[in-house]
């Protein structure tokens, strides 16, 4: 089984590093990438990933508020906070 992953980070370089690190592990594949929390919520609804990686500090909607909203709609989805 492949676990589908959503990455949300406002820095393109960090999204690339996370994607490469995640895809080195068998069983994980990045299904979507977002630049901010609002975009992450939209992509979550469309893609329904199994795991979400969130940057804490993002424009529009930060990672903490994004996580709260994700947990309201999908409380069983694991969320991993990442920050530089």
mmCIF file of N, CA and C in Angstrom:
data_model
loop_
_atom_site.group_PDB
_atom_site.id
_atom_site.type_symbol
_atom_site.label_atom_id
_atom_site.label_comp_id
_atom_site.label_asym_id
_atom_site.label_seq_id
_atom_site.Cartn_x
_atom_site.Cartn_y
_atom_site.Cartn_z
ATOM 1 N N UNK A 1 0.835 -1.186 0.000
ATOM 2 C CA UNK A 1 0.000 0.000 0.000
ATOM 3 C C UNK A 1 0.877 1.246 0.000
ATOM 4 N N UNK A 2 0.532 2.202 -0.831
ATOM 5 C CA UNK A 2 1.259 3.461 -0.883
ATOM 6 C C UNK A 2 0.498 4.523 -0.103
ATOM 7 N N UNK A 3 1.214 5.189 0.807
ATOM 8 C CA UNK A 3 0.629 6.279 1.583
ATOM 9 C C UNK A 3 0.783 7.580 0.796
ATOM 10 N N UNK A 4 -0.329 8.234 0.558
ATOM 11 C CA UNK A 4 -0.322 9.489 -0.202
ATOM 12 C C UNK A 4 -0.075 10.666 0.745
ATOM 13 N N UNK A 5 0.844 11.554 0.344
ATOM 14 C CA UNK A 5 1.300 12.636 1.210
ATOM 15 C C UNK A 5 1.022 13.997 0.576
ATOM 16 N N UNK A 6 0.543 14.923 1.405
ATOM 17 C CA UNK A 6 0.394 16.326 1.028
ATOM 18 C C UNK A 6 1.461 17.113 1.769
ATOM 19 N N UNK A 7 2.204 17.950 1.037
ATOM 20 C CA UNK A 7 3.216 18.822 1.626
ATOM 21 C C UNK A 7 2.719 20.262 1.508
ATOM 22 N N UNK A 8 2.773 21.009 2.620
ATOM 23 C CA UNK A 8 2.422 22.428 2.593
ATOM 24 C C UNK A 8 3.548 23.239 3.211
ATOM 25 N N UNK A 9 4.198 24.041 2.391
ATOM 26 C CA UNK A 9 5.297 24.902 2.829
ATOM 27 C C UNK A 9 5.391 26.066 1.861
ATOM 28 N N UNK A 10 5.613 27.265 2.377
ATOM 29 C CA UNK A 10 5.668 28.436 1.498
ATOM 30 C C UNK A 10 6.991 28.559 0.752
ATOM 31 N N UNK A 11 7.985 27.757 1.124
ATOM 32 C CA UNK A 11 9.280 27.805 0.446
ATOM 33 C C UNK A 11 9.410 26.633 -0.528
ATOM 34 N N UNK A 12 9.602 26.968 -1.806
ATOM 35 C CA UNK A 12 9.704 25.939 -2.847
ATOM 36 C C UNK A 12 10.871 24.985 -2.591
ATOM 37 N N UNK A 13 11.975 25.511 -2.102
ATOM 38 C CA UNK A 13 13.146 24.676 -1.824
ATOM 39 C C UNK A 13 12.868 23.640 -0.749
ATOM 40 N N UNK A 14 12.139 24.042 0.265
ATOM 41 C CA UNK A 14 11.798 23.107 1.342
ATOM 42 C C UNK A 14 10.815 22.054 0.853
ATOM 43 N N UNK A 15 9.865 22.451 0.016
ATOM 44 C CA UNK A 15 8.937 21.468 -0.558
ATOM 45 C C UNK A 15 9.704 20.424 -1.367
ATOM 46 N N UNK A 16 10.685 20.872 -2.127
ATOM 47 C CA UNK A 16 11.488 19.951 -2.930
ATOM 48 C C UNK A 16 12.276 18.986 -2.038
ATOM 49 N N UNK A 17 12.920 19.513 -0.984
ATOM 50 C CA UNK A 17 13.678 18.657 -0.070
ATOM 51 C C UNK A 17 12.775 17.635 0.608
ATOM 52 N N UNK A 18 11.616 18.074 1.064
ATOM 53 C CA UNK A 18 10.678 17.150 1.707
ATOM 54 C C UNK A 18 10.213 16.077 0.732
ATOM 55 N N UNK A 19 9.893 16.510 -0.480
ATOM 56 C CA UNK A 19 9.425 15.550 -1.489
ATOM 57 C C UNK A 19 10.486 14.475 -1.739
ATOM 58 N N UNK A 20 11.732 14.910 -1.922
ATOM 59 C CA UNK A 20 12.806 13.949 -2.174
ATOM 60 C C UNK A 20 12.995 12.999 -0.995
ATOM 61 N N UNK A 21 12.933 13.524 0.224
ATOM 62 C CA UNK A 21 13.100 12.689 1.413
ATOM 63 C C UNK A 21 11.959 11.690 1.553
ATOM 64 N N UNK A 22 10.742 12.146 1.324
ATOM 65 C CA UNK A 22 9.569 11.274 1.450
ATOM 66 C C UNK A 22 9.586 10.180 0.397
ATOM 67 N N UNK A 23 9.899 10.537 -0.829
ATOM 68 C CA UNK A 23 9.837 9.569 -1.917
ATOM 69 C C UNK A 23 11.004 8.584 -1.922
ATOM 70 N N UNK A 24 11.981 8.782 -1.046
ATOM 71 C CA UNK A 24 13.054 7.791 -0.894
ATOM 72 C C UNK A 24 12.556 6.571 -0.126
ATOM 73 N N UNK A 25 11.448 6.727 0.560
ATOM 74 C CA UNK A 25 10.904 5.644 1.368
ATOM 75 C C UNK A 25 9.810 4.910 0.603
ATOM 76 N N UNK A 26 9.998 3.624 0.385
ATOM 77 C CA UNK A 26 8.967 2.842 -0.299
ATOM 78 C C UNK A 26 7.648 2.935 0.475
ATOM 79 N N UNK A 27 6.582 3.016 -0.262
ATOM 80 C CA UNK A 27 5.284 3.079 0.385
ATOM 81 C C UNK A 27 4.759 4.483 0.598
ATOM 82 N N UNK A 28 5.539 5.502 0.203
ATOM 83 C CA UNK A 28 5.098 6.888 0.335
ATOM 84 C C UNK A 28 5.240 7.600 -1.004
ATOM 85 N N UNK A 29 4.244 8.398 -1.360
ATOM 86 C CA UNK A 29 4.284 9.188 -2.595
ATOM 87 C C UNK A 29 3.598 10.524 -2.348
ATOM 88 N N UNK A 30 4.211 11.591 -2.820
ATOM 89 C CA UNK A 30 3.618 12.925 -2.683
ATOM 90 C C UNK A 30 2.525 13.074 -3.736
ATOM 91 N N UNK A 31 1.319 13.364 -3.274
ATOM 92 C CA UNK A 31 0.183 13.505 -4.202
ATOM 93 C C UNK A 31 -0.145 14.970 -4.472
ATOM 94 N N UNK A 32 0.329 15.882 -3.590
ATOM 95 C CA UNK A 32 0.030 17.304 -3.786
ATOM 96 C C UNK A 32 0.981 18.160 -2.955
ATOM 97 N N UNK A 33 1.167 19.401 -3.428
ATOM 98 C CA UNK A 33 2.001 20.364 -2.722
ATOM 99 C C UNK A 33 1.288 21.702 -2.691
ATOM 100 N N UNK A 34 1.333 22.360 -1.527
ATOM 101 C CA UNK A 34 0.666 23.650 -1.355
ATOM 102 C C UNK A 34 1.666 24.696 -0.884
ATOM 103 N N UNK A 35 1.376 25.954 -1.220
ATOM 104 C CA UNK A 35 2.239 27.070 -0.827
ATOM 105 C C UNK A 35 1.763 27.764 0.439
ATOM 106 N N UNK A 36 0.536 27.472 0.866
ATOM 107 C CA UNK A 36 0.003 28.083 2.085
ATOM 108 C C UNK A 36 -1.101 27.188 2.642
ATOM 109 N N UNK A 37 -1.583 27.538 3.815
ATOM 110 C CA UNK A 37 -2.581 26.718 4.472
ATOM 111 C C UNK A 37 -3.902 26.642 3.736
ATOM 112 N N UNK A 38 -4.321 27.747 3.168
ATOM 113 C CA UNK A 38 -5.588 27.752 2.438
ATOM 114 C C UNK A 38 -5.539 26.792 1.246
ATOM 115 N N UNK A 39 -4.445 26.845 0.523
ATOM 116 C CA UNK A 39 -4.258 25.936 -0.614
ATOM 117 C C UNK A 39 -4.182 24.486 -0.132
ATOM 118 N N UNK A 40 -3.546 24.279 1.021
ATOM 119 C CA UNK A 40 -3.448 22.923 1.576
ATOM 120 C C UNK A 40 -4.831 22.351 1.871
ATOM 121 N N UNK A 41 -5.715 23.172 2.430
ATOM 122 C CA UNK A 41 -7.073 22.711 2.730
ATOM 123 C C UNK A 41 -7.826 22.346 1.453
ATOM 124 N N UNK A 42 -7.669 23.163 0.418
ATOM 125 C CA UNK A 42 -8.326 22.880 -0.864
ATOM 126 C C UNK A 42 -7.798 21.576 -1.467
ATOM 127 N N UNK A 43 -6.476 21.403 -1.448
ATOM 128 C CA UNK A 43 -5.874 20.196 -2.012
ATOM 129 C C UNK A 43 -6.222 18.959 -1.180
ATOM 130 N N UNK A 44 -6.343 19.141 0.126
ATOM 131 C CA UNK A 44 -6.725 18.022 0.976
ATOM 132 C C UNK A 44 -8.099 17.499 0.572
ATOM 133 N N UNK A 45 -9.026 18.389 0.345
ATOM 134 C CA UNK A 45 -10.383 17.982 -0.061
ATOM 135 C C UNK A 45 -10.383 17.244 -1.401
ATOM 136 N N UNK A 46 -9.539 17.699 -2.324
ATOM 137 C CA UNK A 46 -9.482 17.079 -3.654
ATOM 138 C C UNK A 46 -8.726 15.757 -3.647
ATOM 139 N N UNK A 47 -7.610 15.708 -2.943
ATOM 140 C CA UNK A 47 -6.701 14.556 -3.005
ATOM 141 C C UNK A 47 -6.899 13.523 -1.892
ATOM 142 N N UNK A 48 -7.411 13.943 -0.761
ATOM 143 C CA UNK A 48 -7.596 13.066 0.397
ATOM 144 C C UNK A 48 -6.325 12.265 0.720
ATOM 145 N N UNK A 49 -5.221 12.962 1.027
ATOM 146 C CA UNK A 49 -3.974 12.267 1.344
ATOM 147 C C UNK A 49 -4.087 11.498 2.663
ATOM 148 N N UNK A 50 -3.160 10.576 2.862
ATOM 149 C CA UNK A 50 -3.117 9.785 4.087
ATOM 150 C C UNK A 50 -2.340 10.485 5.199
ATOM 151 N N UNK A 51 -1.387 11.345 4.811
ATOM 152 C CA UNK A 51 -0.518 12.057 5.745
ATOM 153 C C UNK A 51 -0.328 13.482 5.229
ATOM 154 N N UNK A 52 -0.217 14.449 6.157
ATOM 155 C CA UNK A 52 0.007 15.842 5.776
ATOM 156 C C UNK A 52 1.252 16.370 6.493
ATOM 157 N N UNK A 53 2.174 16.942 5.727
ATOM 158 C CA UNK A 53 3.344 17.623 6.277
ATOM 159 C C UNK A 53 3.079 19.119 6.183
ATOM 160 N N UNK A 54 3.099 19.829 7.323
ATOM 161 C CA UNK A 54 2.778 21.253 7.355
ATOM 162 C C UNK A 54 3.918 22.076 7.923
ATOM 163 N N UNK A 55 4.247 23.155 7.234
ATOM 164 C CA UNK A 55 5.139 24.161 7.784
ATOM 165 C C UNK A 55 4.337 24.925 8.838
ATOM 166 N N UNK A 56 4.974 25.352 9.908
ATOM 167 C CA UNK A 56 4.277 26.081 10.963
ATOM 168 C C UNK A 56 3.963 27.506 10.513
ATOM 169 N N UNK A 57 4.924 28.172 9.899
ATOM 170 C CA UNK A 57 4.741 29.566 9.489
ATOM 171 C C UNK A 57 4.564 29.648 7.981
ATOM 172 N N UNK A 58 3.324 29.981 7.579
ATOM 173 C CA UNK A 58 2.999 30.160 6.165
ATOM 174 C C UNK A 58 2.089 31.369 6.028
ATOM 175 N N UNK A 59 2.100 31.998 4.849
ATOM 176 C CA UNK A 59 1.184 33.121 4.633
ATOM 177 C C UNK A 59 -0.254 32.625 4.446
ATOM 178 N N UNK A 60 -1.171 33.540 4.498
ATOM 179 C CA UNK A 60 -2.600 33.322 4.303
ATOM 180 C C UNK A 60 -3.204 32.588 5.496
ATOM 181 N N UNK A 61 -2.743 31.368 5.759
ATOM 182 C CA UNK A 61 -3.240 30.558 6.873
ATOM 183 C C UNK A 61 -2.063 29.753 7.407
ATOM 184 N N UNK A 62 -1.688 29.970 8.671
ATOM 185 C CA UNK A 62 -0.496 29.281 9.183
ATOM 186 C C UNK A 62 -0.754 27.790 9.421
ATOM 187 N N UNK A 63 0.307 27.063 9.712
ATOM 188 C CA UNK A 63 0.218 25.621 9.861
ATOM 189 C C UNK A 63 -0.626 25.171 11.043
ATOM 190 N N UNK A 64 -0.608 25.939 12.130
ATOM 191 C CA UNK A 64 -1.384 25.564 13.312
ATOM 192 C C UNK A 64 -2.877 25.640 13.015
ATOM 193 N N UNK A 65 -3.317 26.735 12.417
ATOM 194 C CA UNK A 65 -4.738 26.877 12.085
ATOM 195 C C UNK A 65 -5.149 25.875 11.004
ATOM 196 N N UNK A 66 -4.259 25.636 10.056
ATOM 197 C CA UNK A 66 -4.538 24.640 9.017
ATOM 198 C C UNK A 66 -4.751 23.268 9.655
ATOM 199 N N UNK A 67 -3.883 22.912 10.609
ATOM 200 C CA UNK A 67 -4.002 21.622 11.296
ATOM 201 C C UNK A 67 -5.326 21.529 12.054
ATOM 202 N N UNK A 68 -5.710 22.612 12.710
ATOM 203 C CA UNK A 68 -6.992 22.601 13.440
ATOM 204 C C UNK A 68 -8.149 22.312 12.492
ATOM 205 N N UNK A 69 -8.130 22.969 11.352
ATOM 206 C CA UNK A 69 -9.216 22.774 10.385
ATOM 207 C C UNK A 69 -9.188 21.374 9.779
ATOM 208 N N UNK A 70 -7.994 20.866 9.514
ATOM 209 C CA UNK A 70 -7.885 19.502 8.983
ATOM 210 C C UNK A 70 -8.415 18.489 9.995
ATOM 211 N N UNK A 71 -8.080 18.683 11.257
ATOM 212 C CA UNK A 71 -8.523 17.763 12.295
ATOM 213 C C UNK A 71 -10.040 17.816 12.492
ATOM 214 N N UNK A 72 -10.640 18.979 12.226
ATOM 215 C CA UNK A 72 -12.105 19.084 12.311
ATOM 216 C C UNK A 72 -12.785 18.225 11.247
ATOM 217 N N UNK A 73 -12.185 18.176 10.061
ATOM 218 C CA UNK A 73 -12.806 17.428 8.959
ATOM 219 C C UNK A 73 -12.308 15.988 8.856
ATOM 220 N N UNK A 74 -11.083 15.752 9.320
ATOM 221 C CA UNK A 74 -10.499 14.416 9.203
ATOM 222 C C UNK A 74 -9.593 14.137 10.406
ATOM 223 N N UNK A 75 -10.184 13.841 11.568
ATOM 224 C CA UNK A 75 -9.399 13.695 12.797
ATOM 225 C C UNK A 75 -8.398 12.538 12.803
ATOM 226 N N UNK A 76 -8.542 11.574 11.914
ATOM 227 C CA UNK A 76 -7.620 10.436 11.888
ATOM 228 C C UNK A 76 -6.404 10.636 10.993
ATOM 229 N N UNK A 77 -6.365 11.733 10.258
ATOM 230 C CA UNK A 77 -5.236 11.983 9.355
ATOM 231 C C UNK A 77 -4.025 12.462 10.150
ATOM 232 N N UNK A 78 -2.894 11.748 10.065
ATOM 233 C CA UNK A 78 -1.684 12.194 10.756
ATOM 234 C C UNK A 78 -1.150 13.489 10.142
ATOM 235 N N UNK A 79 -0.721 14.397 11.023
ATOM 236 C CA UNK A 79 -0.131 15.663 10.600
ATOM 237 C C UNK A 79 1.271 15.749 11.201
ATOM 238 N N UNK A 80 2.247 16.062 10.340
ATOM 239 C CA UNK A 80 3.628 16.227 10.767
ATOM 240 C C UNK A 80 3.996 17.684 10.561
ATOM 241 N N UNK A 81 4.413 18.368 11.636
ATOM 242 C CA UNK A 81 4.833 19.755 11.502
ATOM 243 C C UNK A 81 6.312 19.791 11.136
ATOM 244 N N UNK A 82 6.637 20.609 10.146
ATOM 245 C CA UNK A 82 8.025 20.791 9.724
ATOM 246 C C UNK A 82 8.317 22.284 9.705
ATOM 247 N N UNK A 83 9.510 22.660 10.164
ATOM 248 C CA UNK A 83 9.896 24.062 10.152
ATOM 249 C C UNK A 83 11.420 24.151 10.131
ATOM 250 N N UNK A 84 11.907 25.215 9.552
ATOM 251 C CA UNK A 84 13.361 25.367 9.430
ATOM 252 C C UNK A 84 13.945 25.964 10.688
#
